[in-house]
GROMACS .gro file of C-alpha atoms in nm:
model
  420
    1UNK     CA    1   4.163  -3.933  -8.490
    2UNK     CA    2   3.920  -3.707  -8.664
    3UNK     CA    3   3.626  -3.849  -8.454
    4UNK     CA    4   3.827  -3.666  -8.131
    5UNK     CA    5   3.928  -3.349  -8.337
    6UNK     CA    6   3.582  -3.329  -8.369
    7UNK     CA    7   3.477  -3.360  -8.048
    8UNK     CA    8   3.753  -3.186  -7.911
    9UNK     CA    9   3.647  -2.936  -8.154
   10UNK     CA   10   3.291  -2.923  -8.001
   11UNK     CA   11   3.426  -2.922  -7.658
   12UNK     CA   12   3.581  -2.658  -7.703
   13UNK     CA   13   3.311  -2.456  -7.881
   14UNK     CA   14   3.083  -2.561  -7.593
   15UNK     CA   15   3.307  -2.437  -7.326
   16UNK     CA   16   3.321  -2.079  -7.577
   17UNK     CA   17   2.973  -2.083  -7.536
   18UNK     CA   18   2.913  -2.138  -7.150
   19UNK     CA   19   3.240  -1.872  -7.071
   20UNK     CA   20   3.047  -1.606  -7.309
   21UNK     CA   21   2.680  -1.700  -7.115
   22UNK     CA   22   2.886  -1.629  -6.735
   23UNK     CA   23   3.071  -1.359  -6.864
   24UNK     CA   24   2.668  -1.224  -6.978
   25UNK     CA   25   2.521  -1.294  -6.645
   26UNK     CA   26   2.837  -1.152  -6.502
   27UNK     CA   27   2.784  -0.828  -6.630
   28UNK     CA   28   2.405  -0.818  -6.696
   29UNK     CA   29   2.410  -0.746  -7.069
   30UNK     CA   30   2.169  -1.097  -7.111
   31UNK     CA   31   1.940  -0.921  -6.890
   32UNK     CA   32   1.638  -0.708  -6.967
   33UNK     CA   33   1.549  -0.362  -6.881
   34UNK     CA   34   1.324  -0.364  -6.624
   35UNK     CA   35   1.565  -0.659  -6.439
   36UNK     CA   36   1.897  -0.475  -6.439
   37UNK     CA   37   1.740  -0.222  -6.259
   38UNK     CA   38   1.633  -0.500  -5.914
   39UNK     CA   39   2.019  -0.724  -5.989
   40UNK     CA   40   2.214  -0.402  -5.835
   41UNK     CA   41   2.426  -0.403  -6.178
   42UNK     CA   42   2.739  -0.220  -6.087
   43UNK     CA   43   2.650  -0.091  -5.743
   44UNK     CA   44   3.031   0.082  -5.686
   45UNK     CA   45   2.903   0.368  -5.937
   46UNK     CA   46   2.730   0.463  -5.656
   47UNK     CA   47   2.986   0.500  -5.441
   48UNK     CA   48   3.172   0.816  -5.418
   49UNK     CA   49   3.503   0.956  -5.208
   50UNK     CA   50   3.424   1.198  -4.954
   51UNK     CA   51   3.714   1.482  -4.755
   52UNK     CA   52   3.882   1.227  -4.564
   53UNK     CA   53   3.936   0.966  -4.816
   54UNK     CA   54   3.604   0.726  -4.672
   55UNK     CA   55   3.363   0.586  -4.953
   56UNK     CA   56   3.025   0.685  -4.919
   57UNK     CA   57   2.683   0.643  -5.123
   58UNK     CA   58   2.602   0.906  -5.384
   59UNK     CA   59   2.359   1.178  -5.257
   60UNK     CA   60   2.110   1.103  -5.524
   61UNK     CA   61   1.900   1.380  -5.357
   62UNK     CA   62   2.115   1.669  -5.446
   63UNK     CA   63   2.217   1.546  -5.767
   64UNK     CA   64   1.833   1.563  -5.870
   65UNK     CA   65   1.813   1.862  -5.691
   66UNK     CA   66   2.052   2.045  -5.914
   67UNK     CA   67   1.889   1.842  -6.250
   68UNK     CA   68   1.545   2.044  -6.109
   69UNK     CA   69   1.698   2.424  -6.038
   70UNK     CA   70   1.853   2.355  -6.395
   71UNK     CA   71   1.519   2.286  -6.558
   72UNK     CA   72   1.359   2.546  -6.338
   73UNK     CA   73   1.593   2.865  -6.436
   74UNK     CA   74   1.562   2.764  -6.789
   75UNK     CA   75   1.189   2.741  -6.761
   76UNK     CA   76   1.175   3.112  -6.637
   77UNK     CA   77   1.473   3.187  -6.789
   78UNK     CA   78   1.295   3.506  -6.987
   79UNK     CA   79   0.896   3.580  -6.962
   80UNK     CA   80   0.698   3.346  -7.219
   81UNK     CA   81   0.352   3.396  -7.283
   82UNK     CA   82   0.199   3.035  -7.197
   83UNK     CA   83  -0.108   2.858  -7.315
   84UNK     CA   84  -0.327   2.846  -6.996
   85UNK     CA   85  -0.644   2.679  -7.181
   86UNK     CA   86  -0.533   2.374  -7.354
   87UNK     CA   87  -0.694   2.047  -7.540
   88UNK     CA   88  -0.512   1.823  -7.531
   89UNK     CA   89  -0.555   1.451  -7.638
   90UNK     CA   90  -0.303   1.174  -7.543
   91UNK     CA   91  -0.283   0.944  -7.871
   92UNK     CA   92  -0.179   0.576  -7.706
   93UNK     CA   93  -0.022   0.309  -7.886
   94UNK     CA   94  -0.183   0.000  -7.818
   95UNK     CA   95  -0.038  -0.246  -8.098
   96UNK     CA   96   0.171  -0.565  -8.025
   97UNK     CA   97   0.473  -0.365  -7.987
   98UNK     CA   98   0.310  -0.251  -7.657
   99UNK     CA   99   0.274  -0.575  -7.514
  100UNK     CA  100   0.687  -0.661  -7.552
  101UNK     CA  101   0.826  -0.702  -7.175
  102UNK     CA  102   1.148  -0.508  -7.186
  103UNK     CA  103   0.949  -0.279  -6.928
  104UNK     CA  104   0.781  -0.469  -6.680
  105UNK     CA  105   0.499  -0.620  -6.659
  106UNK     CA  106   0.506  -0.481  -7.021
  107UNK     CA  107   0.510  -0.162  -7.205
  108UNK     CA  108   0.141  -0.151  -7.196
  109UNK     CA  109   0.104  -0.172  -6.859
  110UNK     CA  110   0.360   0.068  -6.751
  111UNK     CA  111   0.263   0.302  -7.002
  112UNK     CA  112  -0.105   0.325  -6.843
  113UNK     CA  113   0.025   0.340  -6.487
  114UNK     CA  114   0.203   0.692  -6.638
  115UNK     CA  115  -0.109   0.848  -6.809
  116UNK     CA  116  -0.332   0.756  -6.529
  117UNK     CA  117  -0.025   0.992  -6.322
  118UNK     CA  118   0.031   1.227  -6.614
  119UNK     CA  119  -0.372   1.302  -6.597
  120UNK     CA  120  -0.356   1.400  -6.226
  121UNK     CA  121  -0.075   1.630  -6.267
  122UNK     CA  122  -0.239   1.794  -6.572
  123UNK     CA  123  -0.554   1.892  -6.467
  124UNK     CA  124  -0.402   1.990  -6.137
  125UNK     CA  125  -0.191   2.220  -6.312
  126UNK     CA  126  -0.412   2.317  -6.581
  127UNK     CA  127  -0.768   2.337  -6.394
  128UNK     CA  128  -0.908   2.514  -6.742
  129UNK     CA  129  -0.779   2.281  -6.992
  130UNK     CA  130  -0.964   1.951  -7.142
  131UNK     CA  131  -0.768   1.633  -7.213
  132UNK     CA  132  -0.950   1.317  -7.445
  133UNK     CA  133  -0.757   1.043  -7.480
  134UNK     CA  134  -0.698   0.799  -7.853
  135UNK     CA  135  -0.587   0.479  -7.923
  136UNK     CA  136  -0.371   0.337  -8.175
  137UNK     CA  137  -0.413  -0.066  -8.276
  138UNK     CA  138  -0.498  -0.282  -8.565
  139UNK     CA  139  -0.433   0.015  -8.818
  140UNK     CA  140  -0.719   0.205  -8.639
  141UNK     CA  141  -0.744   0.524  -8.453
  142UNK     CA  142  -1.012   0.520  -8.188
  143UNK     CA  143  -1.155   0.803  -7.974
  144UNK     CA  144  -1.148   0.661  -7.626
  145UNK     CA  145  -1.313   0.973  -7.448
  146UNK     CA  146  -1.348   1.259  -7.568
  147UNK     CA  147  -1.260   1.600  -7.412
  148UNK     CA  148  -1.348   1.645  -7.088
  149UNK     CA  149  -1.240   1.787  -6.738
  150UNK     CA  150  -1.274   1.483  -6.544
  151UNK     CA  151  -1.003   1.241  -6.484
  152UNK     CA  152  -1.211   0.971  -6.332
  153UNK     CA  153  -1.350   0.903  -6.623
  154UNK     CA  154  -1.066   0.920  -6.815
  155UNK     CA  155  -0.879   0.698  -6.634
  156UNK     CA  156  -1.178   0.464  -6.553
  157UNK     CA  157  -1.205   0.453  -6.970
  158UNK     CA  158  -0.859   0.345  -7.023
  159UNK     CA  159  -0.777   0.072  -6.772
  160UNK     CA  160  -1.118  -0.115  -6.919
  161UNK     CA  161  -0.946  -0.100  -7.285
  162UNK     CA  162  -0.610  -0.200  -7.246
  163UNK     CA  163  -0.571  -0.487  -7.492
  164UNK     CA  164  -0.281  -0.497  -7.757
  165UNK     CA  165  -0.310  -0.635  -8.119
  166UNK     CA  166  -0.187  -0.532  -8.475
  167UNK     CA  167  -0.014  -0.275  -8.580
  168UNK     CA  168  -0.023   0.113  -8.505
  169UNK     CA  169  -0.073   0.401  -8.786
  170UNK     CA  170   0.017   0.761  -8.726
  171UNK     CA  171  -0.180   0.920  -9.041
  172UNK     CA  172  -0.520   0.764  -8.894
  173UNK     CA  173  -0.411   0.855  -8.535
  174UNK     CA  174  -0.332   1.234  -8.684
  175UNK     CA  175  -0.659   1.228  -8.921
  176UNK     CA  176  -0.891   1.175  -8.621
  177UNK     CA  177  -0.729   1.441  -8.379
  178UNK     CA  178  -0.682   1.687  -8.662
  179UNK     CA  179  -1.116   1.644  -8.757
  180UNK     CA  180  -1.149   1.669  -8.305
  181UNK     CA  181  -0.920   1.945  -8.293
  182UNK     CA  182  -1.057   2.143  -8.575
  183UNK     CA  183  -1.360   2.240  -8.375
  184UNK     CA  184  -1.149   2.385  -8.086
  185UNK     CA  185  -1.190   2.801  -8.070
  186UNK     CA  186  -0.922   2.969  -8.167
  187UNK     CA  187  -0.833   3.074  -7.782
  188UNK     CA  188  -0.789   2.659  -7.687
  189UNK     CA  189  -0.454   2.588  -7.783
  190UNK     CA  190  -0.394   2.230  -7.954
  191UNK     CA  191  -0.228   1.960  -7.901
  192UNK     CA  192  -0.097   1.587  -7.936
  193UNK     CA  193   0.101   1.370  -7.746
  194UNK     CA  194   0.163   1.061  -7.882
  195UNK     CA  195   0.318   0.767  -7.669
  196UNK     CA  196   0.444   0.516  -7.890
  197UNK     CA  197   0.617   0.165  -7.855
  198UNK     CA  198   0.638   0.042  -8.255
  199UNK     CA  199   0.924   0.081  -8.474
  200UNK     CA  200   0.708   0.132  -8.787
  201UNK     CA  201   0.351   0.299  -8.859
  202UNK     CA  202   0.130   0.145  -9.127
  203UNK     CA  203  -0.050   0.418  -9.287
  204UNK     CA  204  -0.285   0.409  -9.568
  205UNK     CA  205  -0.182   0.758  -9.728
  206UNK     CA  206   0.074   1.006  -9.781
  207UNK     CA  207   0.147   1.053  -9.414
  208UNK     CA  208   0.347   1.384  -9.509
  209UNK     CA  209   0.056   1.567  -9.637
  210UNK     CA  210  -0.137   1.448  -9.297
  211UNK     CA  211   0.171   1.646  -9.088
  212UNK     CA  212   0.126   1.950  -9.334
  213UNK     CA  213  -0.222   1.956  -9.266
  214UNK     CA  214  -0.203   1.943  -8.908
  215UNK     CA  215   0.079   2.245  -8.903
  216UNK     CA  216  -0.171   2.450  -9.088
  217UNK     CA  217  -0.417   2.403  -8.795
  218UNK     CA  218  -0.150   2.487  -8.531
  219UNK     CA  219  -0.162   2.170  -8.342
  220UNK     CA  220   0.140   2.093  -8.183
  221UNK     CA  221   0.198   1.746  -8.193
  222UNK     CA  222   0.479   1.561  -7.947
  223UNK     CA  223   0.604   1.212  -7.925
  224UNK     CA  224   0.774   0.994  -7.639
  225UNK     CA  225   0.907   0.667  -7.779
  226UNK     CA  226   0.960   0.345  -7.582
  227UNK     CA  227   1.168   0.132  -7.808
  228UNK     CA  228   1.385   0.390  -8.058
  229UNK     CA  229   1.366   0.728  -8.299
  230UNK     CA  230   1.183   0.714  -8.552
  231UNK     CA  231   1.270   0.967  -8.854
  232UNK     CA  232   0.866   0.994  -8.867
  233UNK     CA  233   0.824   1.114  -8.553
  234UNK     CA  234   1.117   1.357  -8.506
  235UNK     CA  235   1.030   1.509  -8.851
  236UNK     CA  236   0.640   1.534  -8.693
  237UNK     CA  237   0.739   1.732  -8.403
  238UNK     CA  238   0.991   1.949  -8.574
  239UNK     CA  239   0.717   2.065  -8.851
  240UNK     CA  240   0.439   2.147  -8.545
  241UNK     CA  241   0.678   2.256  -8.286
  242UNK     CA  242   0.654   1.959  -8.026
  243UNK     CA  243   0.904   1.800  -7.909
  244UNK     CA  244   1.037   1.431  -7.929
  245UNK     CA  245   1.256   1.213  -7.699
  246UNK     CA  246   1.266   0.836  -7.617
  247UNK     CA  247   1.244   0.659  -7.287
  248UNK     CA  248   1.540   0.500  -7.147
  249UNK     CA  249   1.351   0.303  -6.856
  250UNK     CA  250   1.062   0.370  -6.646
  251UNK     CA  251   1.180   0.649  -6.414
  252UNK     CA  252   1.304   0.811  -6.753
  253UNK     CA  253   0.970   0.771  -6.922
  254UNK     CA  254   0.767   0.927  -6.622
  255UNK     CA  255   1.011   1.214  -6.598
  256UNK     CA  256   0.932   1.251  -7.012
  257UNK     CA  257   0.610   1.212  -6.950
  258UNK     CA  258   0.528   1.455  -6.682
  259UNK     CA  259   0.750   1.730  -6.817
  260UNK     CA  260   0.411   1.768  -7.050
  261UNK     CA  261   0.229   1.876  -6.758
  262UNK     CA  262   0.292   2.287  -6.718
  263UNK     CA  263   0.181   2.478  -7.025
  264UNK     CA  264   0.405   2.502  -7.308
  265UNK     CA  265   0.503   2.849  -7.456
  266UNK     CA  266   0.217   2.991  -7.733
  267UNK     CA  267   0.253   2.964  -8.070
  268UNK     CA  268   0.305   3.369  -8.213
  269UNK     CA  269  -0.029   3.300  -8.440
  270UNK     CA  270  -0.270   3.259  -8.011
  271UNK     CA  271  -0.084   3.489  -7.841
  272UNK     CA  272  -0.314   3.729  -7.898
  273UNK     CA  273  -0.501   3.850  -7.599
  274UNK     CA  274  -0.864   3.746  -7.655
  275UNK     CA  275  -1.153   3.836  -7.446
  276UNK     CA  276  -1.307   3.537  -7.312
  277UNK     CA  277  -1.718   3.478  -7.161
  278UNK     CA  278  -1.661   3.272  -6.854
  279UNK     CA  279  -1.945   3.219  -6.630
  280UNK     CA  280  -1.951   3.124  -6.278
  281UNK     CA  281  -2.204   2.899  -6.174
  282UNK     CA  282  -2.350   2.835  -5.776
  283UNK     CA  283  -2.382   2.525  -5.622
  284UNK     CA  284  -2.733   2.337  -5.672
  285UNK     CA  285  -2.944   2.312  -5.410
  286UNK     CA  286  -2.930   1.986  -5.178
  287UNK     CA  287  -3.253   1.793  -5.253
  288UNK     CA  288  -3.364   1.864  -5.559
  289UNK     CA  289  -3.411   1.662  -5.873
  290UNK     CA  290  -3.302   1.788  -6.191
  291UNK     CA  291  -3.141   1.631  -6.515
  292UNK     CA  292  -2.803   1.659  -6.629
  293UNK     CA  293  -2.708   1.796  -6.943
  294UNK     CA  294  -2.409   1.628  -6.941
  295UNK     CA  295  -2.514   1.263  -6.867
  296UNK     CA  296  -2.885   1.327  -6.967
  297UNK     CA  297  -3.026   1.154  -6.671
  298UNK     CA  298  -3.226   1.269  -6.382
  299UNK     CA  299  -2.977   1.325  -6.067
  300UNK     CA  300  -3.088   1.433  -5.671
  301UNK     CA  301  -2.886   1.725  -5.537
  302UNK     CA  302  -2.540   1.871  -5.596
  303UNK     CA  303  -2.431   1.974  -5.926
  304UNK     CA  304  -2.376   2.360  -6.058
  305UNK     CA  305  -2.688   2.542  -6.253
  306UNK     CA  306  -2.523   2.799  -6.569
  307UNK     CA  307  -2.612   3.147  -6.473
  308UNK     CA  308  -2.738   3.186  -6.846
  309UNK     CA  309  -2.932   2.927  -6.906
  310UNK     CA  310  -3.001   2.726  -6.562
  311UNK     CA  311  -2.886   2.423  -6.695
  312UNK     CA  312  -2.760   2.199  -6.482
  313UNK     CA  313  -2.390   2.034  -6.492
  314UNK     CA  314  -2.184   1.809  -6.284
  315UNK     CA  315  -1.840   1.890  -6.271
  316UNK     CA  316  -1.647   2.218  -6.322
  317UNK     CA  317  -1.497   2.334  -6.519
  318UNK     CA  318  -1.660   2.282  -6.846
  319UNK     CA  319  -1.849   2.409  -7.132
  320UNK     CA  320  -2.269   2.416  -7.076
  321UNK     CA  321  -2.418   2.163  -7.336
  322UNK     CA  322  -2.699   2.377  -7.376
  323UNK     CA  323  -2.541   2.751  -7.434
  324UNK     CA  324  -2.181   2.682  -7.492
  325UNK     CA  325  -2.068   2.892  -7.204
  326UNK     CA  326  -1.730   2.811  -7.043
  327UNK     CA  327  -1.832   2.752  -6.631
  328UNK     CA  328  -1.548   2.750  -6.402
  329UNK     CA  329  -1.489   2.864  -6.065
  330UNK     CA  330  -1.313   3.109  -5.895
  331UNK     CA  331  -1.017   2.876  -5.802
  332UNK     CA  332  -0.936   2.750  -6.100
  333UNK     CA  333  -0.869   3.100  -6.238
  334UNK     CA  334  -0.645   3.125  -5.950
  335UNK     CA  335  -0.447   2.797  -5.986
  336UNK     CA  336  -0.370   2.907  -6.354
  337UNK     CA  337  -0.205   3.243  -6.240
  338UNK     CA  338   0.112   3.130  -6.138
  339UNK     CA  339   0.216   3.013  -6.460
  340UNK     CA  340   0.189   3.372  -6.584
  341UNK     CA  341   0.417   3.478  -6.316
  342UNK     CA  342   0.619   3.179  -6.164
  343UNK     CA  343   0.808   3.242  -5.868
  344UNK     CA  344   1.184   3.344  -5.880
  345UNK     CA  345   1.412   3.074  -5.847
  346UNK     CA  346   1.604   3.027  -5.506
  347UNK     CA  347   1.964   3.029  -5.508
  348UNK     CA  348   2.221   2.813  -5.391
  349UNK     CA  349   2.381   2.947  -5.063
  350UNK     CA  350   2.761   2.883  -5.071
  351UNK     CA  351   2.840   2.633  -4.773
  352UNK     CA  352   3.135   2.844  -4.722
  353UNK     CA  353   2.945   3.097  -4.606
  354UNK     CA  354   2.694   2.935  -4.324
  355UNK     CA  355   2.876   3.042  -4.032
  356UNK     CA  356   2.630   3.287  -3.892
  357UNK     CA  357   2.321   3.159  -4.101
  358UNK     CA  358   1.976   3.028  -3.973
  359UNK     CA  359   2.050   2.639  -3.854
  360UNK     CA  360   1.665   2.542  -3.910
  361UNK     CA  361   1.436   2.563  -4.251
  362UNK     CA  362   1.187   2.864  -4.256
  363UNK     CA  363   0.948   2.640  -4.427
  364UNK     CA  364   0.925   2.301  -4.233
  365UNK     CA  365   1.155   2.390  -3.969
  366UNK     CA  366   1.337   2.087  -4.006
  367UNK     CA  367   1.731   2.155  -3.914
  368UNK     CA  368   1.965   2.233  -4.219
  369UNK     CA  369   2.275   2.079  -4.037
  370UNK     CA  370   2.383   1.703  -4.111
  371UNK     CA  371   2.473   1.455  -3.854
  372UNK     CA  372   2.799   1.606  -3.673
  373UNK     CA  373   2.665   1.976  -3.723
  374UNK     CA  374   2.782   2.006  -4.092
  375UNK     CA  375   2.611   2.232  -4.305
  376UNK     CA  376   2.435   2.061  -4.513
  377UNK     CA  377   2.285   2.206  -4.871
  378UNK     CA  378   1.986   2.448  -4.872
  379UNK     CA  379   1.873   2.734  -5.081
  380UNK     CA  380   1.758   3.126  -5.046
  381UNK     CA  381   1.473   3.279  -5.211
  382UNK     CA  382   1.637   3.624  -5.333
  383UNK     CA  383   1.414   3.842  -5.254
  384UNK     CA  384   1.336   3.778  -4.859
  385UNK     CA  385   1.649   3.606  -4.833
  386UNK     CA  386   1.524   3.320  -4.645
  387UNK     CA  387   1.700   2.995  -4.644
  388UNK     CA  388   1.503   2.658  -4.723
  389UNK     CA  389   1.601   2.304  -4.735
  390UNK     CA  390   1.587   2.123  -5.042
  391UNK     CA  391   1.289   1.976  -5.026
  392UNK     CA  392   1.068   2.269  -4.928
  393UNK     CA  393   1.224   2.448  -5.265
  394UNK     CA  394   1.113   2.164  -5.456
  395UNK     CA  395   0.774   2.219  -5.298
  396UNK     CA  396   0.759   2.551  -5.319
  397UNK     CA  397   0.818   2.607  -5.660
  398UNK     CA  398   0.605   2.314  -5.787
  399UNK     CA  399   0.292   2.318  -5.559
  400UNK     CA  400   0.293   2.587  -5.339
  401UNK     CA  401   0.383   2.849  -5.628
  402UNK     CA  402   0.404   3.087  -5.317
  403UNK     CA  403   0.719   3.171  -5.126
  404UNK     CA  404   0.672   3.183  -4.743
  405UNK     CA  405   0.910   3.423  -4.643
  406UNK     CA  406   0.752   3.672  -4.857
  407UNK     CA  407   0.436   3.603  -4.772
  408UNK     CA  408   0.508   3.660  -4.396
  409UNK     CA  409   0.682   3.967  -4.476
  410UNK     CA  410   0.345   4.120  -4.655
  411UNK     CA  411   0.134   3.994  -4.340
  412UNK     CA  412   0.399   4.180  -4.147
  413UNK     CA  413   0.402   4.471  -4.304
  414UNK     CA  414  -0.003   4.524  -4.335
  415UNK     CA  415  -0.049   4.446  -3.938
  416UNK     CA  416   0.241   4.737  -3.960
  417UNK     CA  417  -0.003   4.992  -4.149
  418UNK     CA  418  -0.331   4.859  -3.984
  419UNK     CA  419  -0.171   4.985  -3.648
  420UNK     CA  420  -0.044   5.302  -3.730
   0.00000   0.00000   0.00000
């Protein structure tokens, strides 16, 4: 009689256990991150009710649309002074926490895929700025690459040293950028971004004093997390004025990630206008054999020669090894203006009011109307009162920095004078 209560006993606590591992697969909480996002986990969220009672998918479009015009009129919300010449150095961590899968392949791996992005859309953005890059493993800070212009070689530097082992530390990671950083001029503003997957830093000092010491020097140190906060790293970023957030999933993390890309406002301490020598160098000429300063090697053709001190150079922009004069080129100086003076942003045109509107987008002249001739969602720069479609505002304000309908209006305008 007991020998059955105890096996009904452990039937029953077997069938508690196979009910609580369907109702887990049922829902998708046994799941990890990266596969809840491929099992379509509750796909009627992204269903919504349109007019006439029908169910329809979600326009995810518009809905990041609007998350983008709210970032965008809070970016140029009020005139900011921005840094436009930055040095920056990405601080990696590369311990065992970065090689846990809840982000597939693994943290590590996505991780890389988003610097090697984030690089791309910094220097594209900030064509005068330097980034170097640091690595965090086996209670050791590393320099990686130091800072440069080129993201070749950044890029090609980090993909050959992605292996993961012991355990991260903050103080050494802040120690080494602080001593790199210190040699910056006081125009360059500094900073830190830290990308971290641990839940703990081992640190061989006071790791306070280390964030004291880095306020002091201005360098403005951010973190994105991977796993959770840390009261470290939010107390980091408040003292230097960075901020701190942590990644829900991939998407999340490059949208973290990349929002690091546009200058950030200047600290009171730089905003000081500051006369700065800039040289502009010519092209080398084709056929000629000269050596590098800054791969000290004999190269044939190409390159730029400083108009100070004729030394040769690959890659612009940079700083001459020889004279320490700052060589860029007149379209980098141009690529940095429109963060001084950003373009308005468009607003929304009430649908409402589209009887007697333009049917077609003055950008990309795609048509504005849905399927069945309903207006569908667009946007009007307030000045020339032109109407684009989403996409083309998106465009506009992120890489064309230049609105057409204005522009046209100018051309207009001058042909106007010219033939008067």
């Amino acid at each position: 009689m007991m020998q059955r209560d105890i096996n009904g006993a452990e039937r029953r606590f077997s069938k508690g256990e196979d009910e609580e591992e369907d109702e887990d697969e049922g829902t998708g909480a046994g799941r990890e991150a990266w596969e809840r996002t491929y099992a379509d986990e509750r796909s009627w969220e992204s269903l919504q009710e349109d007019e006439s009672g029908l169910l329809r998918p979600i326009d995810n479009k518009a809905l990041y649309h609007a998350q983008y015009r709210r970032r965008l009129r809070t970016a140029t919300s009020a005139r900011i002074q921005k840094g436009l010449i930055r040095y920056l150095y990405i601080v990696i961590d590369l311990s065992r926490a970065a090689s846990e899968m809840d982000y597939k392949p693994s943290r590590m791996a996505v991780v890389a895929k988003q610097v090697e992005a984030f690089i791309r859309e910094f220097f594209d953005q900030n064509p005068l700025s330097q980034i170097g890059l640091v690595t965090l493993k086996d209670g050791v800070a590393n320099c990686l690459t130091d800072l440069g212009g080129s993201p070749e070689s950044h890029i090609k530097a980090l993909m050959g040293k992605l292996v993961c082992s012991g355990d991260p530390s903050i103080q050494n990671g802040l120690d080494l950028v602080h001593d790199l950083l210190n040699q910056i001029p006081s125009y360059g503003h500094r900073e830190v971004l830290f990308l971290y997957s641990a839940l703990s830093t081992s640190d061989p000092g006071d790791i306070m004093e280390t964030i004291q010491k880095c306020k002091l020097s201005k360098i403005r140190c951010s973190v994105i997390g991977l796993s959770a906060e840390l009261f470290v790293c939010k107390y980091l970023c408040q003292e230097t004025g960075g901020s701190y957030s942590v990644a829900l999933n991939e998407p999340h993390l490059k949208e973290l990630v990349l929002e690091h890309a546009p200058p950030p406002p200047a600290i009171a301490e730089f905003a000081i206008a500051n006369l700065i020598k800039m040289g502009f160098p010519q092209r080398a000429a084709e056929g000629i054999i000269s050596i590098c300063s800054c791969h000290k090697e004999a190269k044939f053709g190409g390159g730029y020669t400083c108009p100070r001190c004729k030394a040769r150079v690959c890659e612009l922009p940079t700083e001459c090894r020889i004279c320490g004069l700052t060589l860029v080129s007149s379209p980098h100086l141009a690529r940095s203006y429109h963060h001084l003076f950003p373009i308005t942003p468009f607003d929304d045109v009430s649908l409402s009011y589209i009887n007697n509107q333009p049917k077609d987008c003055f950008g990309c002249q795609q048509s504005l109307l849905n399927p069945g001739n309903i207006p569908g969602p667009r946007a009007a720069c307030p000045k020339c009162k032109q109407q684009f479609c989403l996409d083309c505002d998106i465009y506009i304000h992120e890489s064309l920095h230049n609105c057409p309908g204005c522009e046209s209006l100018r051309h207009s305008k001058s042909a106007i004078n010219m033939e008067e």
